[in-house]
Amino acid sequence: MSTSKIHVFRYQPELSGTVIYWSMTFALFFTSMIGLLEQQGRINIFSVVIFLLFLVFAFVGFRRKMILTNEQLKVSAILKKNSYQIDLENIQRVSVGSHGITIQTNQKEFAYVMFPKSKNSFVYHLRQEVSFTGVIYGIEKSVDD
């Protein structure tokens, strides 16, 4: 039975995009540490600015979320122009893998990396929505609890 409750899940984009984003983010961290060590432990403006950039990118990277409502899945990205909505009735197939999920609609396929707890909670709540008529594959193999 579906309720009007809204569920929020954290995600990362497909694996290649996630690796690239976080590699560049941690490159900022290591650059700030190198700048700090070059000055023999003294704090300098270069290290502080680069470290603050690292903190901003890390904060923004963790803000990605999916919001599951009764009729839609709203996916928010880093840039608002990249955010989108998927009607639950348009989802044909949800494939659950060891590192995340893939959602296939009439027009497109979307891949998300999720932690096991968030992934399993998403699948559980998606199954309970009345407007979801798609098929969920692979959930038995991915339960890690």
Short mmCIF file of C-alpha atoms in Angstrom, two decimals:
data_model
loop_
_atom_site.label_atom_id
_atom_site.label_comp_id
_atom_site.label_asym_id
_atom_site.label_seq_id
_atom_site.Cartn_x
_atom_site.Cartn_y
_atom_site.Cartn_z
CA MET A 1 0.00 0.00 0.00
CA SER A 2 1.35 3.37 -0.97
CA THR A 3 1.48 6.29 1.42
CA SER A 4 2.20 9.93 0.71
CA LYS A 5 5.58 9.74 2.42
CA ILE A 6 8.66 11.01 0.60
CA HIS A 7 11.82 8.87 0.69
CA VAL A 8 15.32 10.30 0.11
CA PHE A 9 18.28 8.18 -1.03
CA ARG A 10 21.91 9.16 -1.61
CA TYR A 11 23.60 8.11 -4.84
CA GLN A 12 26.56 8.72 -7.10
CA PRO A 13 26.39 8.73 -10.90
CA GLU A 14 27.64 5.77 -12.93
CA LEU A 15 30.95 4.32 -11.80
CA SER A 16 33.20 6.04 -14.34
CA GLY A 17 31.81 9.50 -13.55
CA THR A 18 32.10 8.84 -9.83
CA VAL A 19 35.74 7.75 -10.09
CA ILE A 20 36.65 10.80 -12.18
CA TYR A 21 34.86 13.26 -9.88
CA TRP A 22 36.31 11.90 -6.64
CA SER A 23 39.80 11.50 -8.13
CA MET A 24 39.83 15.16 -9.08
CA THR A 25 38.40 16.12 -5.68
CA PHE A 26 41.10 14.24 -3.78
CA ALA A 27 43.74 15.64 -6.13
CA LEU A 28 42.82 19.03 -4.64
CA PHE A 29 43.32 17.61 -1.15
CA PHE A 30 46.73 16.15 -1.98
CA THR A 31 47.77 19.37 -3.73
CA SER A 32 46.93 21.35 -0.60
CA MET A 33 48.93 18.91 1.53
CA ILE A 34 51.90 19.15 -0.85
CA GLY A 35 51.73 22.95 -0.64
CA LEU A 36 51.67 22.70 3.14
CA LEU A 37 54.68 20.37 3.24
CA GLU A 38 56.64 22.50 0.77
CA GLN A 39 56.59 25.32 3.29
CA GLN A 40 57.95 22.97 5.97
CA GLY A 41 54.74 22.76 7.93
CA ARG A 42 53.85 26.44 7.86
CA ILE A 43 50.33 27.27 6.79
CA ASN A 44 50.29 29.33 3.61
CA ILE A 45 47.49 30.91 1.61
CA PHE A 46 47.89 28.46 -1.30
CA SER A 47 47.29 25.44 0.93
CA VAL A 48 44.32 27.05 2.64
CA VAL A 49 42.61 28.06 -0.62
CA ILE A 50 43.15 24.65 -2.25
CA PHE A 51 41.94 22.86 0.91
CA LEU A 52 38.80 25.04 0.97
CA LEU A 53 38.20 24.13 -2.68
CA PHE A 54 38.52 20.45 -1.71
CA LEU A 55 35.93 20.93 1.07
CA VAL A 56 33.51 22.63 -1.33
CA PHE A 57 33.84 19.86 -3.93
CA ALA A 58 33.46 17.14 -1.28
CA PHE A 59 30.36 18.83 0.15
CA VAL A 60 28.79 19.24 -3.28
CA GLY A 61 29.64 15.64 -4.21
CA PHE A 62 27.74 14.28 -1.23
CA ARG A 63 24.61 16.34 -1.98
CA ARG A 64 23.38 14.12 -4.81
CA LYS A 65 20.07 12.54 -3.90
CA MET A 66 17.04 10.76 -5.28
CA ILE A 67 13.60 11.58 -3.93
CA LEU A 68 10.96 8.88 -4.32
CA THR A 69 7.38 10.13 -4.20
CA ASN A 70 4.11 8.34 -5.00
CA GLU A 71 4.34 9.07 -8.72
CA GLN A 72 7.90 10.22 -9.49
CA LEU A 73 11.56 9.66 -8.88
CA LYS A 74 13.25 13.05 -8.67
CA VAL A 75 17.01 12.94 -9.21
CA SER A 76 18.99 15.97 -8.11
CA ALA A 77 22.48 16.45 -9.50
CA ILE A 78 25.30 18.86 -8.72
CA LEU A 79 24.07 21.31 -11.35
CA LYS A 80 20.34 22.09 -11.26
CA LYS A 81 20.16 21.91 -15.05
CA ASN A 82 21.18 18.23 -14.86
CA SER A 83 18.40 17.34 -12.40
CA TYR A 84 15.47 15.39 -13.80
CA GLN A 85 12.31 13.49 -12.93
CA ILE A 86 11.21 10.02 -13.93
CA ASP A 87 7.55 9.04 -13.71
CA LEU A 88 7.26 5.70 -11.92
CA GLU A 89 4.82 4.43 -14.54
CA ASN A 90 7.52 4.92 -17.23
CA ILE A 91 10.06 2.70 -15.46
CA GLN A 92 10.13 -0.63 -17.26
CA ARG A 93 12.98 -2.35 -15.49
CA VAL A 94 15.19 -1.90 -12.44
CA SER A 95 18.37 -3.99 -12.38
CA VAL A 96 20.02 -4.31 -8.99
CA GLY A 97 23.74 -5.03 -9.00
CA SER A 98 26.42 -5.34 -6.38
CA HIS A 99 27.36 -1.63 -6.52
CA GLY A 100 24.09 0.05 -7.43
CA ILE A 101 21.04 0.07 -9.65
CA THR A 102 20.18 0.64 -13.30
CA ILE A 103 16.78 2.06 -14.20
CA GLN A 104 15.46 1.55 -17.72
CA THR A 105 12.62 3.70 -19.00
CA ASN A 106 10.91 3.98 -22.37
CA GLN A 107 13.52 6.43 -23.64
CA LYS A 108 16.69 6.08 -21.58
CA GLU A 109 18.75 4.05 -19.14
CA PHE A 110 20.13 5.52 -15.92
CA ALA A 111 22.88 3.98 -13.75
CA TYR A 112 23.50 4.90 -10.12
CA VAL A 113 26.10 3.80 -7.58
CA MET A 114 24.62 3.32 -4.11
CA PHE A 115 25.64 1.85 -0.78
CA PRO A 116 23.94 -1.51 -0.05
CA LYS A 117 21.68 -0.15 2.72
CA SER A 118 20.44 2.74 0.57
CA LYS A 119 20.04 0.50 -2.48
CA ASN A 120 17.99 -2.10 -0.62
CA SER A 121 15.83 0.58 0.99
CA PHE A 122 15.20 2.16 -2.43
CA VAL A 123 14.11 -1.17 -3.93
CA TYR A 124 11.89 -1.92 -0.93
CA HIS A 125 10.09 1.44 -1.14
CA LEU A 126 9.85 1.32 -4.94
CA ARG A 127 8.09 -2.06 -4.77
CA GLN A 128 5.47 -0.59 -2.45
CA GLU A 129 4.49 2.21 -4.84
CA VAL A 130 1.22 1.54 -6.66
CA SER A 131 2.21 3.51 -9.77
CA PHE A 132 5.36 1.41 -10.28
CA THR A 133 4.52 -1.34 -12.78
CA GLY A 134 8.04 -2.31 -13.87
CA VAL A 135 10.09 -5.37 -13.06
CA ILE A 136 12.94 -5.56 -10.56
CA TYR A 137 15.81 -7.92 -11.42
CA GLY A 138 18.67 -9.16 -9.29
CA ILE A 139 17.53 -8.17 -5.83
CA GLU A 140 18.11 -11.63 -4.34
CA LYS A 141 21.80 -11.59 -5.24
CA SER A 142 22.47 -8.08 -3.94
CA VAL A 143 21.10 -8.18 -0.41
CA ASP A 144 24.13 -7.51 1.76
CA ASP A 145 22.49 -6.98 5.15
#
